[in-house]
Coordinates of N, CA, C and O in Angstrom, one line a residue:
X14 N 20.2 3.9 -23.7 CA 20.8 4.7 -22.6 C 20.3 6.2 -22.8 O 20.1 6.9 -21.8
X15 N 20.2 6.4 -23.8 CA 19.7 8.2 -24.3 C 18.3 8.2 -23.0 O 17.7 7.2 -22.7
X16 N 18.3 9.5 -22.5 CA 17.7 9.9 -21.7 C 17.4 9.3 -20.7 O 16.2 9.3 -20.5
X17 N 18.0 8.7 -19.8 CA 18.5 8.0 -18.6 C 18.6 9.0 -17.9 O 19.1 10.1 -18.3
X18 N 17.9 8.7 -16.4 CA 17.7 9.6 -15.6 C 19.3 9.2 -14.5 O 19.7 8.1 -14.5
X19 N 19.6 10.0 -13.9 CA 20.2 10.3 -13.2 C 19.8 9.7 -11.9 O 18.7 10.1 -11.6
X20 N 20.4 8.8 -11.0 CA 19.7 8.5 -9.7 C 20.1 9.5 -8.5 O 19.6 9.5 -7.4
X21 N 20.8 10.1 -8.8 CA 21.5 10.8 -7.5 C 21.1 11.9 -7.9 O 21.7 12.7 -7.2
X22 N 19.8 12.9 -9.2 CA 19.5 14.3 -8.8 C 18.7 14.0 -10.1 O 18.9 13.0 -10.8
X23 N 17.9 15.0 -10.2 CA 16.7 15.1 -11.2 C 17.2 15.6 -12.3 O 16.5 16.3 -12.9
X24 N 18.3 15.4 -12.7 CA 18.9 16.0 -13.9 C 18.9 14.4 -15.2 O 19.4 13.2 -15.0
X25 N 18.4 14.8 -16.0 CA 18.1 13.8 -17.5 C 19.5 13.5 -18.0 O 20.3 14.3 -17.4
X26 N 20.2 12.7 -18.7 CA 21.6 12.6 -19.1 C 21.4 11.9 -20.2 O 21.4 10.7 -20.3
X27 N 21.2 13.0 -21.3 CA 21.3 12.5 -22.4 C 22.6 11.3 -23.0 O 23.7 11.5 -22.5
X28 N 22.4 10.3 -23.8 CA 23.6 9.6 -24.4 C 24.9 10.1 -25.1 O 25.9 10.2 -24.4
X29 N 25.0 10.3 -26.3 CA 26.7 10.7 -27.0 C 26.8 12.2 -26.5 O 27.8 12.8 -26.4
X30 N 25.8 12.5 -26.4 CA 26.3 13.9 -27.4 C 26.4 15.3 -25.6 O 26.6 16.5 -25.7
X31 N 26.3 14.6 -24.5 CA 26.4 15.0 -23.2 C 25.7 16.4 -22.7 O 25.9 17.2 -21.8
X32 N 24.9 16.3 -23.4 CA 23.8 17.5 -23.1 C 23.2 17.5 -22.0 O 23.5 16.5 -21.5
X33 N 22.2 18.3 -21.0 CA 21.5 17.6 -19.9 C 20.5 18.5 -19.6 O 20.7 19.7 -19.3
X34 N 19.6 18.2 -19.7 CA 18.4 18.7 -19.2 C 17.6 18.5 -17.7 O 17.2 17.5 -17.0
X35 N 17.4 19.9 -17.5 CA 17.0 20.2 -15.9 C 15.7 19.6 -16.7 O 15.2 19.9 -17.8
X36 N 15.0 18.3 -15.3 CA 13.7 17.8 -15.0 C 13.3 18.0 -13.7 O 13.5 17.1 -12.9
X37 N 12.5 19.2 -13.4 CA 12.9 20.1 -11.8 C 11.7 19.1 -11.0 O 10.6 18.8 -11.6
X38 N 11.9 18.8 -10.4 CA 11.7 18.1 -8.6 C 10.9 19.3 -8.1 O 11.4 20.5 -7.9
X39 N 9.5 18.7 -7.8 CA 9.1 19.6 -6.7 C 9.7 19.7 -5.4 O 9.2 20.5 -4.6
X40 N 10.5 19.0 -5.2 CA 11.0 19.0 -3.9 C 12.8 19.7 -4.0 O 13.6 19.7 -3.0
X41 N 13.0 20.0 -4.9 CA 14.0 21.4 -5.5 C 13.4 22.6 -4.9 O 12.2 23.1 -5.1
X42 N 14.5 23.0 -4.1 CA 14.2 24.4 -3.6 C 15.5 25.4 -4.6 O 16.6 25.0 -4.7
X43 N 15.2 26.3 -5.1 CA 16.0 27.3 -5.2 C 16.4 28.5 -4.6 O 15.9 28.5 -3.5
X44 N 16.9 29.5 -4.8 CA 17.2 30.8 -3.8 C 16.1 31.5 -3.5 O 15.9 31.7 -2.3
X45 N 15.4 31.9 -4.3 CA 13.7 32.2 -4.0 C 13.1 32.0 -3.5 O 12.5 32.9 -3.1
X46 N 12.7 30.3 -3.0 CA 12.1 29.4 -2.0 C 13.0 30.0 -0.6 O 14.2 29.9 -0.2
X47 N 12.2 30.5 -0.1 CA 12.4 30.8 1.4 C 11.5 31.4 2.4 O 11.1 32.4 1.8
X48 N 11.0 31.4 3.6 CA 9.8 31.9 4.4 C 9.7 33.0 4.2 O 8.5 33.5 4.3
X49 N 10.6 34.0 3.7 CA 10.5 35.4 3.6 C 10.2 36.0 2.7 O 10.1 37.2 2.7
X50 N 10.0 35.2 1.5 CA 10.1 35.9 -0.1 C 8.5 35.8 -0.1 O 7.9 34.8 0.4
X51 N 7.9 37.1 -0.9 CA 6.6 37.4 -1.7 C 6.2 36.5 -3.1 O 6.4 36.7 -4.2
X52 N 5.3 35.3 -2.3 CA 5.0 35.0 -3.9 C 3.9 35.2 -4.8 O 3.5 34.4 -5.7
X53 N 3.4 36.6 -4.2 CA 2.3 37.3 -4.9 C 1.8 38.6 -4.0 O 1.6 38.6 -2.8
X54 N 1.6 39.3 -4.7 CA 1.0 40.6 -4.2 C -0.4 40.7 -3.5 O -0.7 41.5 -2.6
X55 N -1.2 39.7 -4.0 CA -2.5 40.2 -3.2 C -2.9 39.5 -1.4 O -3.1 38.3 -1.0
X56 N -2.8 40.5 -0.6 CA -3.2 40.4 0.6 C -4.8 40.2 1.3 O -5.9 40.9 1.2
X57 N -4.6 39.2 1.9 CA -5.8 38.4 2.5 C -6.1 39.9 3.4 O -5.2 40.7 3.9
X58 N -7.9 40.0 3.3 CA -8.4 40.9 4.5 C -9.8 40.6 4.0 O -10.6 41.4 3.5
X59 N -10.0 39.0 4.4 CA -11.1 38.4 4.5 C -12.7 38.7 3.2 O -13.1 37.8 2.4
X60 N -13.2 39.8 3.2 CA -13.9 40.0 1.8 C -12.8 39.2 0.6 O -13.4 38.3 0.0
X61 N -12.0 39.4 0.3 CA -10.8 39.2 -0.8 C -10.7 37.6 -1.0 O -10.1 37.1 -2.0
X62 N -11.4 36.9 0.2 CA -10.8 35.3 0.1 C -10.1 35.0 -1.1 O -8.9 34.8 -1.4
X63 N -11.9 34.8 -2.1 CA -11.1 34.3 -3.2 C -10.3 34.9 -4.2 O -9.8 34.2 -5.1
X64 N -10.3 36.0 -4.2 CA -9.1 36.7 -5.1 C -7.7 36.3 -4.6 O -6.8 36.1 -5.4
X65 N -7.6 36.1 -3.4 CA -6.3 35.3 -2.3 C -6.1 34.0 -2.9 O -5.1 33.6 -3.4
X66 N -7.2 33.4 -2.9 CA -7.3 32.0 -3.0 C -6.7 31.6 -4.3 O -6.1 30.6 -4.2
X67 N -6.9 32.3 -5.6 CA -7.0 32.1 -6.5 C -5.3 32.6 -7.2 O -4.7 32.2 -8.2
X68 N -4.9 33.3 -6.4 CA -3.7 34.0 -6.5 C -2.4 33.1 -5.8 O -1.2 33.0 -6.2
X69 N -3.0 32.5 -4.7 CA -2.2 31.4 -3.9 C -1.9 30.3 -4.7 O -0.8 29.8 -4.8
X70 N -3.2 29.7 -5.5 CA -3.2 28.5 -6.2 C -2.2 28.9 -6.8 O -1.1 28.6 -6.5
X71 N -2.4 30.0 -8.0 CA -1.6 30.3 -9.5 C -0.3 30.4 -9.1 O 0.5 30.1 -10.0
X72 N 0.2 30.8 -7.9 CA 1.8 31.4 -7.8 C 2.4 29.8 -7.6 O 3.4 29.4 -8.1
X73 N 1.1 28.7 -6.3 CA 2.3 27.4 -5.6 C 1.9 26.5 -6.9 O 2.3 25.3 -6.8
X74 N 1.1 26.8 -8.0 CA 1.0 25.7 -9.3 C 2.5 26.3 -10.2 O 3.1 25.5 -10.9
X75 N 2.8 27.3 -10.3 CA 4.2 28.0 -11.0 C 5.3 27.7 -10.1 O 6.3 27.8 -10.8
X76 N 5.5 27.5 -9.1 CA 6.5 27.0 -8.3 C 6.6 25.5 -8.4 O 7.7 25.0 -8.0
X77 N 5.5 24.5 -8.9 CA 5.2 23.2 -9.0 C 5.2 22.7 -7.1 O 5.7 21.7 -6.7
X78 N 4.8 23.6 -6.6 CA 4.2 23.4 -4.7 C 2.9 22.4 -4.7 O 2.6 21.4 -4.0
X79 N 1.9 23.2 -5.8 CA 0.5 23.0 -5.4 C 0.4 21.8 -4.7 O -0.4 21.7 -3.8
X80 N 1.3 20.5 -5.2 CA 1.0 19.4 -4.8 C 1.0 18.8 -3.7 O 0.2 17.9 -3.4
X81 N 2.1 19.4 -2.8 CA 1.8 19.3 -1.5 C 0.8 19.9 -0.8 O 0.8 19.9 0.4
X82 N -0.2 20.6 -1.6 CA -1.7 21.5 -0.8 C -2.5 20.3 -0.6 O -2.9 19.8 0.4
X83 N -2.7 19.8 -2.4 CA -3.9 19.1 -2.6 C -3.4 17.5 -2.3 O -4.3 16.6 -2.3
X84 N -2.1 17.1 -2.1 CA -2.0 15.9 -1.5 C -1.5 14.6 -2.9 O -1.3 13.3 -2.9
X85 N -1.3 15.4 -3.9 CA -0.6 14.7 -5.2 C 0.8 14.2 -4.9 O 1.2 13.1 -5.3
X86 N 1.5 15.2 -4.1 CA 2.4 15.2 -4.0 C 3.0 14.3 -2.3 O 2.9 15.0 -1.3
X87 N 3.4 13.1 -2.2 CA 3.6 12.6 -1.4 C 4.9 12.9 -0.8 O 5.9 13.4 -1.4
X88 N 5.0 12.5 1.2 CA 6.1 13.2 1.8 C 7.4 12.2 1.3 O 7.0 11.1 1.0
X89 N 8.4 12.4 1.2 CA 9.4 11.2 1.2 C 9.6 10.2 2.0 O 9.3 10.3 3.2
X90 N 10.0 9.3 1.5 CA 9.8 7.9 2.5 C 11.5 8.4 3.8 O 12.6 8.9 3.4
X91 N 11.2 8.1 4.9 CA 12.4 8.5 6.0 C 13.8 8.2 5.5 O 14.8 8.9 5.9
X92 N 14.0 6.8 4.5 CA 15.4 6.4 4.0 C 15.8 7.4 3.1 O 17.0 7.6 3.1
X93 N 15.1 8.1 2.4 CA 15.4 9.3 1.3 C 16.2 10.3 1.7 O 16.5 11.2 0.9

């Protein structure tokens, strides 16, 4: 039973001793996640691509996003 996942939330539930460890869900939004928040400083103005590009990857791979870019990450099925 030790480390049994949880079906109703991405939280781990350890056996005796009731400890619980966050196992974060890319599909966990926190207060941060929102259309309006800055998830990096550097601004696209075309010369810059890949410094953009490179800065986009690093921030949505630290948010655990990337996956929905590159397609790792699948949409939920409609019953979910």
């Amino acid at each position: 039973m030790e480390g049994e996942k949880d079906p109703k939330s991405s939280m781990i539930v350890a056996g005796d001793d009731q400890s619980q460890k966050k196992n974060p869900s890319p599909y966990d939004l926190n207060s941060n996640d929102n259309p309006g928040s800055v998830i990096m400083q550097v601004q696209l103005r075309g010369e810059n691509y890949d410094e953009w590009s490179r800065a986009v990857k690093t921030s949505l791979r630290a948010r655990r996003k990337w996956g929905f870019i590159d397609g790792t990450i699948k949409n939920p099925e409609e019953e979910s």
